[in-house]
Coordinates of C-alpha atoms in Angstrom, one line a residue:
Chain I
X83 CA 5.6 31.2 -0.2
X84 CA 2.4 29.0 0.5
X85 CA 2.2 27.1 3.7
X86 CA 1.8 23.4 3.3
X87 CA 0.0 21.6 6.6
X88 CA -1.4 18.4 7.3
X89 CA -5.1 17.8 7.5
X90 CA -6.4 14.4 8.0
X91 CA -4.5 11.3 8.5
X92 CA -5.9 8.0 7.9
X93 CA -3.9 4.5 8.3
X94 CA -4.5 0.2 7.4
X95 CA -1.9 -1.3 9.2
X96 CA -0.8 -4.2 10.9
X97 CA -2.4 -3.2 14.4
X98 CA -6.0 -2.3 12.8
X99 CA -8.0 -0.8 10.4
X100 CA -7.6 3.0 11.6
X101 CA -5.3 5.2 13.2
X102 CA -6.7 4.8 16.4
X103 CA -5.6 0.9 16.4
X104 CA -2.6 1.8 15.0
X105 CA -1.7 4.0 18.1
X106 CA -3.6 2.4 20.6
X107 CA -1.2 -0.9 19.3
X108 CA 1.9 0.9 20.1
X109 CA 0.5 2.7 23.6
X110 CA 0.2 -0.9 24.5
X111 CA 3.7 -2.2 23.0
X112 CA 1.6 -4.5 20.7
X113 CA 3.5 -6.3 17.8
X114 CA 1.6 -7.3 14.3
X115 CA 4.0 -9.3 13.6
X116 CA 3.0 -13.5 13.1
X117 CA 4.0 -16.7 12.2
X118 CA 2.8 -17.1 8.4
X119 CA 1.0 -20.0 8.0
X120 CA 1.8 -22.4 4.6
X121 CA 5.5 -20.4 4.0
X122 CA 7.2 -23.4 4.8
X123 CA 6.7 -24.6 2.0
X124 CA 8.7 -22.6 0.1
X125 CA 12.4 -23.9 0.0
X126 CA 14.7 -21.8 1.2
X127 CA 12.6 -19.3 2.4
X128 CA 14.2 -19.1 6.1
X129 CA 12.1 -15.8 7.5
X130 CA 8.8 -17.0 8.5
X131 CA 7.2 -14.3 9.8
X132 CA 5.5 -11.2 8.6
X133 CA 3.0 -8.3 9.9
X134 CA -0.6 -8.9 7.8
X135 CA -3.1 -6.6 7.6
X136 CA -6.7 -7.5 7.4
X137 CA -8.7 -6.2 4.5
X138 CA -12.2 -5.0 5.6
X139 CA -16.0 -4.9 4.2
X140 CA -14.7 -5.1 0.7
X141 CA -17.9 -5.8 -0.8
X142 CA -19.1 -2.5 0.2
X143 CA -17.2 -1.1 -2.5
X144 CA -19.2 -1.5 -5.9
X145 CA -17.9 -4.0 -7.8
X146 CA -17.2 -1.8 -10.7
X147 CA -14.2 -0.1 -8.6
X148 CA -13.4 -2.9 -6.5
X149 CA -12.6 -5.3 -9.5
X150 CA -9.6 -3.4 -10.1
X151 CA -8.4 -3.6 -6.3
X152 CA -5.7 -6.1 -4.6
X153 CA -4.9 -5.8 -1.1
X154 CA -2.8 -2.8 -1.2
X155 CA -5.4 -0.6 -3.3
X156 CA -8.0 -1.5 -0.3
X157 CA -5.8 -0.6 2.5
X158 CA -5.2 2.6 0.2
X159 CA -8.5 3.0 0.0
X160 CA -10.0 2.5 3.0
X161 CA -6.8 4.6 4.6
X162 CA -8.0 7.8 2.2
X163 CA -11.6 7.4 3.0
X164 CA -10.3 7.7 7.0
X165 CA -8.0 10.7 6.2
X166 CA -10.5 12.2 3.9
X167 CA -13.0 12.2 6.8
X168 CA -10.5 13.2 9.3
X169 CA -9.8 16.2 7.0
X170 CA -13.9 16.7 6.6
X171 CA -13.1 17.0 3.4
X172 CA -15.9 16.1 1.5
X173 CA -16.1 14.1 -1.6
X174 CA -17.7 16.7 -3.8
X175 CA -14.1 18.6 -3.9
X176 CA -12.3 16.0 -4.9
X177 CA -13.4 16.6 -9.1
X178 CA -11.9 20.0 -9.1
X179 CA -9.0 19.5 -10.6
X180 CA -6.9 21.4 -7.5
X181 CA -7.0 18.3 -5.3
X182 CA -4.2 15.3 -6.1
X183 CA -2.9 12.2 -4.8
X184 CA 0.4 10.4 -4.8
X185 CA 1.2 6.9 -2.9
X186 CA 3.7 5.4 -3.6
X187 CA 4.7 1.2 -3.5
X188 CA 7.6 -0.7 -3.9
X189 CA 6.7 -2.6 -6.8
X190 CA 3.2 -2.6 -7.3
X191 CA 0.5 -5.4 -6.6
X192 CA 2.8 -8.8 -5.4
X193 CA 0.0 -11.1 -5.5
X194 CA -1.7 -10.1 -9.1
X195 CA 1.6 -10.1 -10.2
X196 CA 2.4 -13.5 -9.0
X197 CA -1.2 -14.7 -9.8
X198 CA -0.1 -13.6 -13.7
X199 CA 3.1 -15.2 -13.8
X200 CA 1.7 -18.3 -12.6
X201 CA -1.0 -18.5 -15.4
X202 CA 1.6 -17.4 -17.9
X203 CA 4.4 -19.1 -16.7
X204 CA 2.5 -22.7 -15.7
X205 CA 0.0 -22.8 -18.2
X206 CA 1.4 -21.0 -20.9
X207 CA -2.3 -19.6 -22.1
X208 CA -3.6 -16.8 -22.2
X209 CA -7.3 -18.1 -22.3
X210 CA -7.3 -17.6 -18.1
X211 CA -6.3 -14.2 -17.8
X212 CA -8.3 -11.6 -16.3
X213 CA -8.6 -8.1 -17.5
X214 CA -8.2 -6.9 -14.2
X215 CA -5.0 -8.9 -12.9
X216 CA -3.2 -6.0 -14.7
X217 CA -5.2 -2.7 -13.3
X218 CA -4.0 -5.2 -9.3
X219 CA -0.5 -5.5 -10.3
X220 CA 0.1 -1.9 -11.9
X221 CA 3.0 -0.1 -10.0
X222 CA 0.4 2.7 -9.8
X223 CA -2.5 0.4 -8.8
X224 CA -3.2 2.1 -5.3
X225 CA -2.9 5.6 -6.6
X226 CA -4.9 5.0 -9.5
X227 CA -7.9 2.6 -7.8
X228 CA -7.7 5.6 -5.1
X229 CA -7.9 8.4 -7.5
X230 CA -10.9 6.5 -9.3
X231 CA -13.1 5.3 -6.1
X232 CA -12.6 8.8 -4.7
X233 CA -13.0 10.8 -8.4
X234 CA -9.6 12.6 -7.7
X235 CA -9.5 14.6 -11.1
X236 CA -6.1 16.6 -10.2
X237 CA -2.5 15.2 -10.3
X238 CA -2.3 11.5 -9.6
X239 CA 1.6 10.0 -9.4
X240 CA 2.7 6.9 -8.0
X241 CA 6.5 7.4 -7.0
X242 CA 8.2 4.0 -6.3
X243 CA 11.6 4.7 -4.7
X244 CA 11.3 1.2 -2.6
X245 CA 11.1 1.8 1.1
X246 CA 11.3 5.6 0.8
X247 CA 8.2 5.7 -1.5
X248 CA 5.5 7.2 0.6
X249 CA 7.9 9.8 2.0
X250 CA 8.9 11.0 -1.3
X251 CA 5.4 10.9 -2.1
X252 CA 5.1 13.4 0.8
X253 CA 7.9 15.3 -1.0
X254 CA 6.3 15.3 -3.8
X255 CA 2.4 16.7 -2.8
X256 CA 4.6 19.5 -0.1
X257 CA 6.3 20.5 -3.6
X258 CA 3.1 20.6 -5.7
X259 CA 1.2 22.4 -2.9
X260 CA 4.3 25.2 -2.5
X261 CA 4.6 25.8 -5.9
X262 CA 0.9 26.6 -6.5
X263 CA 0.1 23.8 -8.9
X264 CA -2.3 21.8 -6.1
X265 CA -4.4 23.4 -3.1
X266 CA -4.7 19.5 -1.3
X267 CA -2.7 15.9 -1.9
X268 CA -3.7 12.7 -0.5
X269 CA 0.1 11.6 0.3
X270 CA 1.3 8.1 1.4
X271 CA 2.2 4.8 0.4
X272 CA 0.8 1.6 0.1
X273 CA 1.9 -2.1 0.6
X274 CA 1.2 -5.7 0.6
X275 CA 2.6 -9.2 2.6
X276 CA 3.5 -11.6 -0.2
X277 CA 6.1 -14.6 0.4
X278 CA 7.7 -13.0 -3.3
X279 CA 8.3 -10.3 -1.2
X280 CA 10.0 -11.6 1.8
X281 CA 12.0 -14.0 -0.5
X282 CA 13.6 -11.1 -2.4
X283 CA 15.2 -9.6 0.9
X284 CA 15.7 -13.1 2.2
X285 CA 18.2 -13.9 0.0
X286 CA 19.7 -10.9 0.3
X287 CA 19.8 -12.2 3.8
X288 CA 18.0 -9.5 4.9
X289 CA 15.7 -10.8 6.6
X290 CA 15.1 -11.5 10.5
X291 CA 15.3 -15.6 10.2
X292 CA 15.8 -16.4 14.3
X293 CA 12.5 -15.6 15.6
X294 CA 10.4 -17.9 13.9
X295 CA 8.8 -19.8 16.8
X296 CA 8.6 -16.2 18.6
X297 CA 7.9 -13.9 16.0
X298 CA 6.8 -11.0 18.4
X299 CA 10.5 -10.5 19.1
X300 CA 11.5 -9.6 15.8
X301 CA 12.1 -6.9 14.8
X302 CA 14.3 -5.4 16.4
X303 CA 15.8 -2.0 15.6
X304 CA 18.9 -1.1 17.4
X305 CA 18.9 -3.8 19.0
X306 CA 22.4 -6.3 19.8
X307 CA 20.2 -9.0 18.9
X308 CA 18.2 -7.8 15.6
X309 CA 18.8 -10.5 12.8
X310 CA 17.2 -8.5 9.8
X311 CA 13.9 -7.0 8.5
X312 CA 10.2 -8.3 9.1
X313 CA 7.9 -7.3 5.9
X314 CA 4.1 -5.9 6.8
X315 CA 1.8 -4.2 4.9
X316 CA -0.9 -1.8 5.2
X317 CA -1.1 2.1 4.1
X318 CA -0.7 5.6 5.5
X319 CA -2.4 8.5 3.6
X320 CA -1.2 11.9 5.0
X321 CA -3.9 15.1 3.4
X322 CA -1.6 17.9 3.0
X323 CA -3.4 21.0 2.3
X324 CA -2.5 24.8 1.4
X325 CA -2.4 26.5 5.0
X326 CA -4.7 29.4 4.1
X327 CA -6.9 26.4 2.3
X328 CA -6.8 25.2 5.4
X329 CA -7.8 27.7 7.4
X330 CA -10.7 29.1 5.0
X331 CA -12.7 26.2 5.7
X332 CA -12.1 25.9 9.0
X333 CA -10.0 22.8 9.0
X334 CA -8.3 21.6 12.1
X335 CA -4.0 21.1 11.4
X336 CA -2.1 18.2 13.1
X337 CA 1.2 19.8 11.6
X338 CA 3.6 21.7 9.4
X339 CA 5.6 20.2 6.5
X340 CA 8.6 22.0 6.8
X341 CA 11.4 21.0 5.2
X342 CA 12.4 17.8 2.7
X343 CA 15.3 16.6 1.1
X344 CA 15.5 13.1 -1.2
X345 CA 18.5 12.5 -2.5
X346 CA 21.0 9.0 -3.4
X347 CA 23.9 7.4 -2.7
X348 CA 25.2 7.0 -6.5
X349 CA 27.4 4.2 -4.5
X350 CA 25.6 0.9 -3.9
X351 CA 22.0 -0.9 -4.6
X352 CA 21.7 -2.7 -1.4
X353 CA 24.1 -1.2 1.6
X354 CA 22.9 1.7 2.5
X355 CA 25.3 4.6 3.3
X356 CA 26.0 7.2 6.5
X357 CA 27.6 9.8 4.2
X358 CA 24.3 9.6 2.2
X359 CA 21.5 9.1 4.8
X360 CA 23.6 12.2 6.8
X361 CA 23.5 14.5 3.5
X362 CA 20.1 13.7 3.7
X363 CA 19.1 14.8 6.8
X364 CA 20.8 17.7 6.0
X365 CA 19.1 18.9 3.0
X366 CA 15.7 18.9 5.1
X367 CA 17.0 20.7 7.6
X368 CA 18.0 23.2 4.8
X369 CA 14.9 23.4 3.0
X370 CA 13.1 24.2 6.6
X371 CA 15.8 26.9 7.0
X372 CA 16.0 25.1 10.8
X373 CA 19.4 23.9 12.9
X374 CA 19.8 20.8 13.9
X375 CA 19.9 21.9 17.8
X376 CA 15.8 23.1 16.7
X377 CA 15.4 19.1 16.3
X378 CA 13.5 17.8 19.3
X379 CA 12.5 13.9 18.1
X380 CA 14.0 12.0 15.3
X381 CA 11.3 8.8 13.4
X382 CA 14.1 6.4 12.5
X383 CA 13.8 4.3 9.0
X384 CA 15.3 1.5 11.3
X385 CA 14.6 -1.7 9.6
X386 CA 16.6 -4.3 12.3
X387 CA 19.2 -5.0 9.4
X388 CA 23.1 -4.8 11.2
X389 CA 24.3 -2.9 8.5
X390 CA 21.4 -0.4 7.9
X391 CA 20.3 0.3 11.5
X392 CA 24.3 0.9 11.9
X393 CA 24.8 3.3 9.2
X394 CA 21.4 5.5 10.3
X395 CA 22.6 5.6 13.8
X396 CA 26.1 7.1 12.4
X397 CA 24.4 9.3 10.4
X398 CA 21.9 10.7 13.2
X399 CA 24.4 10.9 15.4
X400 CA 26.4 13.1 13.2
X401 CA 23.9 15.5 12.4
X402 CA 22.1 15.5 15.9
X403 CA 24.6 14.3 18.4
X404 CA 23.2 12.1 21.1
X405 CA 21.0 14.9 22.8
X406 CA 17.9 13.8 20.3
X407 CA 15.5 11.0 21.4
X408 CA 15.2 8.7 18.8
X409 CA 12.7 5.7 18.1
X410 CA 11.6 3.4 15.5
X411 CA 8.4 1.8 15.0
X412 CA 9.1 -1.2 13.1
X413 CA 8.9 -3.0 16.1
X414 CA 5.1 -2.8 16.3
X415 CA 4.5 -3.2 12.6
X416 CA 7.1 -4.9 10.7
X417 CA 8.8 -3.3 7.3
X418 CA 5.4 -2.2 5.6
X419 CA 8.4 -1.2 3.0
X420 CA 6.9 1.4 0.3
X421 CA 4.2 2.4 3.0
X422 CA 6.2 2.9 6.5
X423 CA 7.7 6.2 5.9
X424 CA 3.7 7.8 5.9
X425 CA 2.5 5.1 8.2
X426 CA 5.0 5.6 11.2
X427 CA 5.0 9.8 10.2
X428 CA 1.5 9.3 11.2
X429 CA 2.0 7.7 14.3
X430 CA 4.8 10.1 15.2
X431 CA 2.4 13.4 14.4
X432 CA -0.2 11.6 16.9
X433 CA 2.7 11.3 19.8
X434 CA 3.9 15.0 19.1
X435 CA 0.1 16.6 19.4
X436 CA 0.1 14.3 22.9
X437 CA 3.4 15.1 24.0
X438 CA 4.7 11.6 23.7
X439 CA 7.2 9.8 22.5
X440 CA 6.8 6.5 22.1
X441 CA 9.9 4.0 22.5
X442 CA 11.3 1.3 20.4
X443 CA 9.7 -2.2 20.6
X444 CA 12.3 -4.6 21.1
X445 CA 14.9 -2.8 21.5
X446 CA 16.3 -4.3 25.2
X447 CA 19.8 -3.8 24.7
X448 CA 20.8 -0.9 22.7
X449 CA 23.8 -2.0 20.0
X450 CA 26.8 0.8 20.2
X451 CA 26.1 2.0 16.9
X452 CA 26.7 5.5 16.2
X453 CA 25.7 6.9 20.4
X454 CA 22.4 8.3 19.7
X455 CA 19.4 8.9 22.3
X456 CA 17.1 5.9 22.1
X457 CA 13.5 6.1 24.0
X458 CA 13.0 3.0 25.5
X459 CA 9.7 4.0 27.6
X460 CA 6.7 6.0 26.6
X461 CA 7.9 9.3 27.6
X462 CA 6.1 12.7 28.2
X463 CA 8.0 15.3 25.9
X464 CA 7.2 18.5 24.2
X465 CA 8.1 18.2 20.4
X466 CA 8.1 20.9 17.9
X467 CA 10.2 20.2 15.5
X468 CA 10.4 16.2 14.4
X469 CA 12.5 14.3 11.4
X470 CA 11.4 11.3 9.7
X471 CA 14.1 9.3 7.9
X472 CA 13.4 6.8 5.4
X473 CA 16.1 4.9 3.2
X474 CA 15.7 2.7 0.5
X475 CA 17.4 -0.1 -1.7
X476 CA 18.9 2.0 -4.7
X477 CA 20.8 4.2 -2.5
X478 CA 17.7 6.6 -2.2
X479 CA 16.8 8.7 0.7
X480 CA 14.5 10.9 2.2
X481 CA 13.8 12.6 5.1
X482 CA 10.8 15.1 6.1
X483 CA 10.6 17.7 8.7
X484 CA 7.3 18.9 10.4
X485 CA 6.3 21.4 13.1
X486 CA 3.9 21.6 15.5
X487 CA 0.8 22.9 14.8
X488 CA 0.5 26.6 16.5
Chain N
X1380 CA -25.1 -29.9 -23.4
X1381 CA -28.8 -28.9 -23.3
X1382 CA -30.5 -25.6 -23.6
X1383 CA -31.9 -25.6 -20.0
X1384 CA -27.7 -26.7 -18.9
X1385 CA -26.3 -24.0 -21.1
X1386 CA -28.9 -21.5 -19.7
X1387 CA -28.1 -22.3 -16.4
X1388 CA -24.5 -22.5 -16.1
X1389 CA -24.1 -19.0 -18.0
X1390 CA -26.2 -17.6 -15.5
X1391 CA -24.3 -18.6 -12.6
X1392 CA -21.4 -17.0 -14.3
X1393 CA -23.1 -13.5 -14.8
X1394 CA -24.4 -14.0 -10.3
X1395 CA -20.6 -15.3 -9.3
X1396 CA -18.5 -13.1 -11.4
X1397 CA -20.8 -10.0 -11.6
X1398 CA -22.5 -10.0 -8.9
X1399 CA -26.2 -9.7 -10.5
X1400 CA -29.2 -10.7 -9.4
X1401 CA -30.7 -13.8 -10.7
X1402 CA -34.0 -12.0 -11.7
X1403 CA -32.4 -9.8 -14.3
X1404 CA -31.0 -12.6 -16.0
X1405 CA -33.9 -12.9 -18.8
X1406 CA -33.2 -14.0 -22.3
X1407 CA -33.9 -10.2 -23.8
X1408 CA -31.7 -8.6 -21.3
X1409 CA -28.6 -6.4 -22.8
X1410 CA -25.7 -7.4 -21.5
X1411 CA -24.3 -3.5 -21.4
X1412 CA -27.6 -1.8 -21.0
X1413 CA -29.6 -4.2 -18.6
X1414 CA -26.8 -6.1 -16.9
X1415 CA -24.3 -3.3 -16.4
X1416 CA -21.6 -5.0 -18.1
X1417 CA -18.7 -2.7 -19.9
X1418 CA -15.7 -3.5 -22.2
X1419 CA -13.3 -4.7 -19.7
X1420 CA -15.9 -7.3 -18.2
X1421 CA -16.7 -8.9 -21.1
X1422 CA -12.9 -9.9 -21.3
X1423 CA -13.6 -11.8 -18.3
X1424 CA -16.9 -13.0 -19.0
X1425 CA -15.1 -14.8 -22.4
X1426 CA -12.8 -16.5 -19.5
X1427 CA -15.0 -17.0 -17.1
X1428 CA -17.2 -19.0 -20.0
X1429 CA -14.2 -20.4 -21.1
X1430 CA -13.5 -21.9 -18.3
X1431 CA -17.5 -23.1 -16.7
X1432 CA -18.1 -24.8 -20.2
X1433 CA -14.6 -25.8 -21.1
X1434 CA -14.7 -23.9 -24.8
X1435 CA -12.4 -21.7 -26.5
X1436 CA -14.5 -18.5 -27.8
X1437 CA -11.6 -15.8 -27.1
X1438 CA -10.4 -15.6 -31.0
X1439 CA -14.2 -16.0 -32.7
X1440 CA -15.3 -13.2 -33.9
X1441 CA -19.0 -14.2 -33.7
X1442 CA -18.4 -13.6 -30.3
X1443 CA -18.7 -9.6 -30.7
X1444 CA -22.3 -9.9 -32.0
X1445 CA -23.9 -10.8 -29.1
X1446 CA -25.7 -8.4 -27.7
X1447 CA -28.4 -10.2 -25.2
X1448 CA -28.6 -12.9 -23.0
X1449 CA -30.2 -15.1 -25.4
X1450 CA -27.9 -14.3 -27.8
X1451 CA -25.1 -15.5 -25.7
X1452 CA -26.9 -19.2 -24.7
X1453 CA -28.0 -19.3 -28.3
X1454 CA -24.2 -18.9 -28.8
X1455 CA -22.6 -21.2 -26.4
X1456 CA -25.4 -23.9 -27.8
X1457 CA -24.0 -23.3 -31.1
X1458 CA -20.1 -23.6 -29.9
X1459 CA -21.5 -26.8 -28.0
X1460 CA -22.7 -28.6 -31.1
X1461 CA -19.6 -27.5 -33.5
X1462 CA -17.4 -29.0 -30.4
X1463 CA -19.0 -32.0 -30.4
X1464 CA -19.4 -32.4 -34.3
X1465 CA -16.1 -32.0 -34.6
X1466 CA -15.6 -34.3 -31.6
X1467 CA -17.5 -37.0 -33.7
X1468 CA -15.3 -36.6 -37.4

């Protein structure tokens, strides 16, 4: 069976524009999270707050690619160009047909989308619409503006699962790299802040609505006090690569994809469930032919909701016990949604090649939900064997497992 | 509208929403071959001119027979003046 390893890693996120900020941000317990300025003025709209990204040197990209491109297609690419170069991996490879990409979002561009129903909607004409609003707003706009800029010519998909979407787009490239049908997959998921975003989970009342005036408090997974989720945006892109790919060219591995499992609740569209997060877990740990008692750090999904934090911690606990450390990373970046399975993964690889784990933000007072391990410092710690959770609205889950690179 | 005007404001449309250099933008220049332009762009060149001379050209045909630069003022001129005839009846 082929060997399916990690390569490069690139990140946009709340904290910066690489994956250096994005770890340097959490060595230093640094939140993204902000006070978003002009929200209040949508009615009703009772979370405030958000974790923007900044979008960087756009104009470098010729116009002919870049007129295609909202936010979340130039975190996307900007994060492949980092993992790319991470992976020296050079662009000349890309057009052979055996390299693929698949990020994922939650529902495409926001802010074309909102741009279009504005013009239709309002002004009922179609004499000012752009060409291009649609190519922005496409759910596949990241993959597809990636695939282009970069001149991907192999597989290109764009699985949208909600939050879980750049972990099963991991799933997916790990599959397509097993089975023989790829040699390399740029893998993650990309997102953008929009107040149509935040408004959909707010009234859900999902959102964290208390920590308005001090939004660096929020969120807060685990935590007695979390009120709900804080929405970011940014990207992850995770190369996976074939390991004797890999190793022909010389290329230097951050980690193993081992084991996943995606799979639903077929219960409910919004509450997420323990029996299903649990089974989960459990399928990955299957398909990596590993035991739980191999685990030694679980990446918690964690959003800060009451009822999902509750129901992951029951289901970690069940699988794991409390001997695992757990942690979350929401804290630092918000809910980057369709991108935060990839992006936090990321973070997580760079703690296990340092021997770190790094804690919670926020989290003061741990709520008794389920008695697992929380890390509430950075803390020094041999990992070879790590899960990342991600659940999503529509009951879906999924969960990766990765070793240490030998 | 004068000449000079039309000539004017359709260039400022090719520097803002294509990004081309003011010196290409001569009379003879193709609008594919010279200026770059491809079939997706001239969707939103029709807007853009839609909206800088306050027109409707998106359903006239004569539209697709412009080829050059000086095709297109000669065609906005000639939009201008039907506009304003039928203004004045």
């Amino acid at each position: 069976m082929r060997r399916v390893v990690i390569t490069g890693m690139g990140a946009v996120t709340p904290l910066g524009a690489d994956v250096a900020a994005l770890v340097d941000g959490i060595e230093n317990r640094r939140s993204g999270v902000r006070r978003m300025p002009g929200w209040e003025a949508y009615r009703g709209l009772r979370s405030l707050v958000a974790a923007p990204a900044e979008v960087r040197d756009e104009k470098s990209i010729p116009r002919r690619n870049r007129r295609s491109m909202g936010r979340m297609s130039f975190f996307a690419v900007r994060a492949a160009e980092e993992a790319l170069a991470d992976a020296v991996i050079e662009r000349a490879r890309l057009g052979s047909g055996r390299v693929g990409c698949a990020i994922g979002s939650t529902m495409g561009g926001a802010e074309a989308l909102s741009q279009t129903f504005e013009t239709m909607s309002h002004e009922k004409d179609l004499a000012k619409l752009s060409s291009m609003k649609f190519f922005q707003c496409l759910a596949h706009t990241a993959a597809m503006n990636v695939s282009q800029y970069l001149g991907i010519t192999g597989m290109v998909l764009a699985p949208s699962g909600a939050c879980a979407s750049s972990l099963q787009a991991l799933g997916i490239g790990y599959d397509l790299i097993k089975c023989g049908r790829q040699d390399i997959v740029l893998c993650g998921g990309s997102e953008e802040v929009h107040p149509t975003v935040t408004a959909a989970f707010d009234i859900l009342y999902a959102t964290s609505t208390g920590y308005n005036e001090e939004p660096q408090e929020t969120p807060r997974p685990f935590d007695k006090k979390r009120d709900g989720l804080v929405c970011g945006e940014g990207c992850g892109i995770v190369v996976l690569e074939e390991l004797e790919h890999a190793r022909a060219r010389g290329a230097a591995i951050h980690g193993e994809v081992v084991g996943f499992h995606t799979c639903a609740s077929g219960d409910h569209v919004s509450e997420s469930s323990h029996a299903s997060i649990e089974r989960c877990l459990r399928g990955a740990l299957e398909d990596a032919a590993v035991s739980a008692a191999e685990v030694d750090y679980v990446n918690a999904h964690a959003t800060a909701t009451r009822h999902g934090d509750a129901e992951e911690a029951r289901a970690i606990a069940e699988v794991f016990g409390d001997r695992v450390p757990v942690s979350a990373f929401k804290g630092y970046i918000g809910h980057t949604l369709g991108a935060s399975g990839a992006i936090e993964l990321i973070a997580a690889l760079v703690g296990m090649r340092r021997g770190v784990l790094y804690p919670t933000l926020n989290l003061q007072e741990a709520d008794d939900c389920g008695g697992i391990r929380h890390v509430l410092e950075r803390t020094a710690s041999r990992v070879d064997l790590m899960v990342k959770n991600s659940f999503a609205f529509g009951g879906i889950n999924a969960s990766l497992v990765c070793r240490r690179a030998s | 509208m004068t000449e000079q005007q039309v000539i004017q404001w359709t260039n400022e449309v090719f520097e803002q929403a294509f990004e081309i250099e003011r010196s290409m933008l001569t009379a003879d220049a193709h609008i594919f071959e010279d200026l770059g332009l491809d079939s997706l762009d001239i969707v939103d060149l029709v807007v853009a001119l839609q909206d800088r001379f306050g027109i409707r050209i998106r359903e006239d045909e004569r539209i697709r027979t412009v080829e050059t630069l000086g095709d297109l003022y000669a065609y906005i001129v000639m939009v201008g003046q039907e506009a304003a005839l039928g203004g004045e009846g």
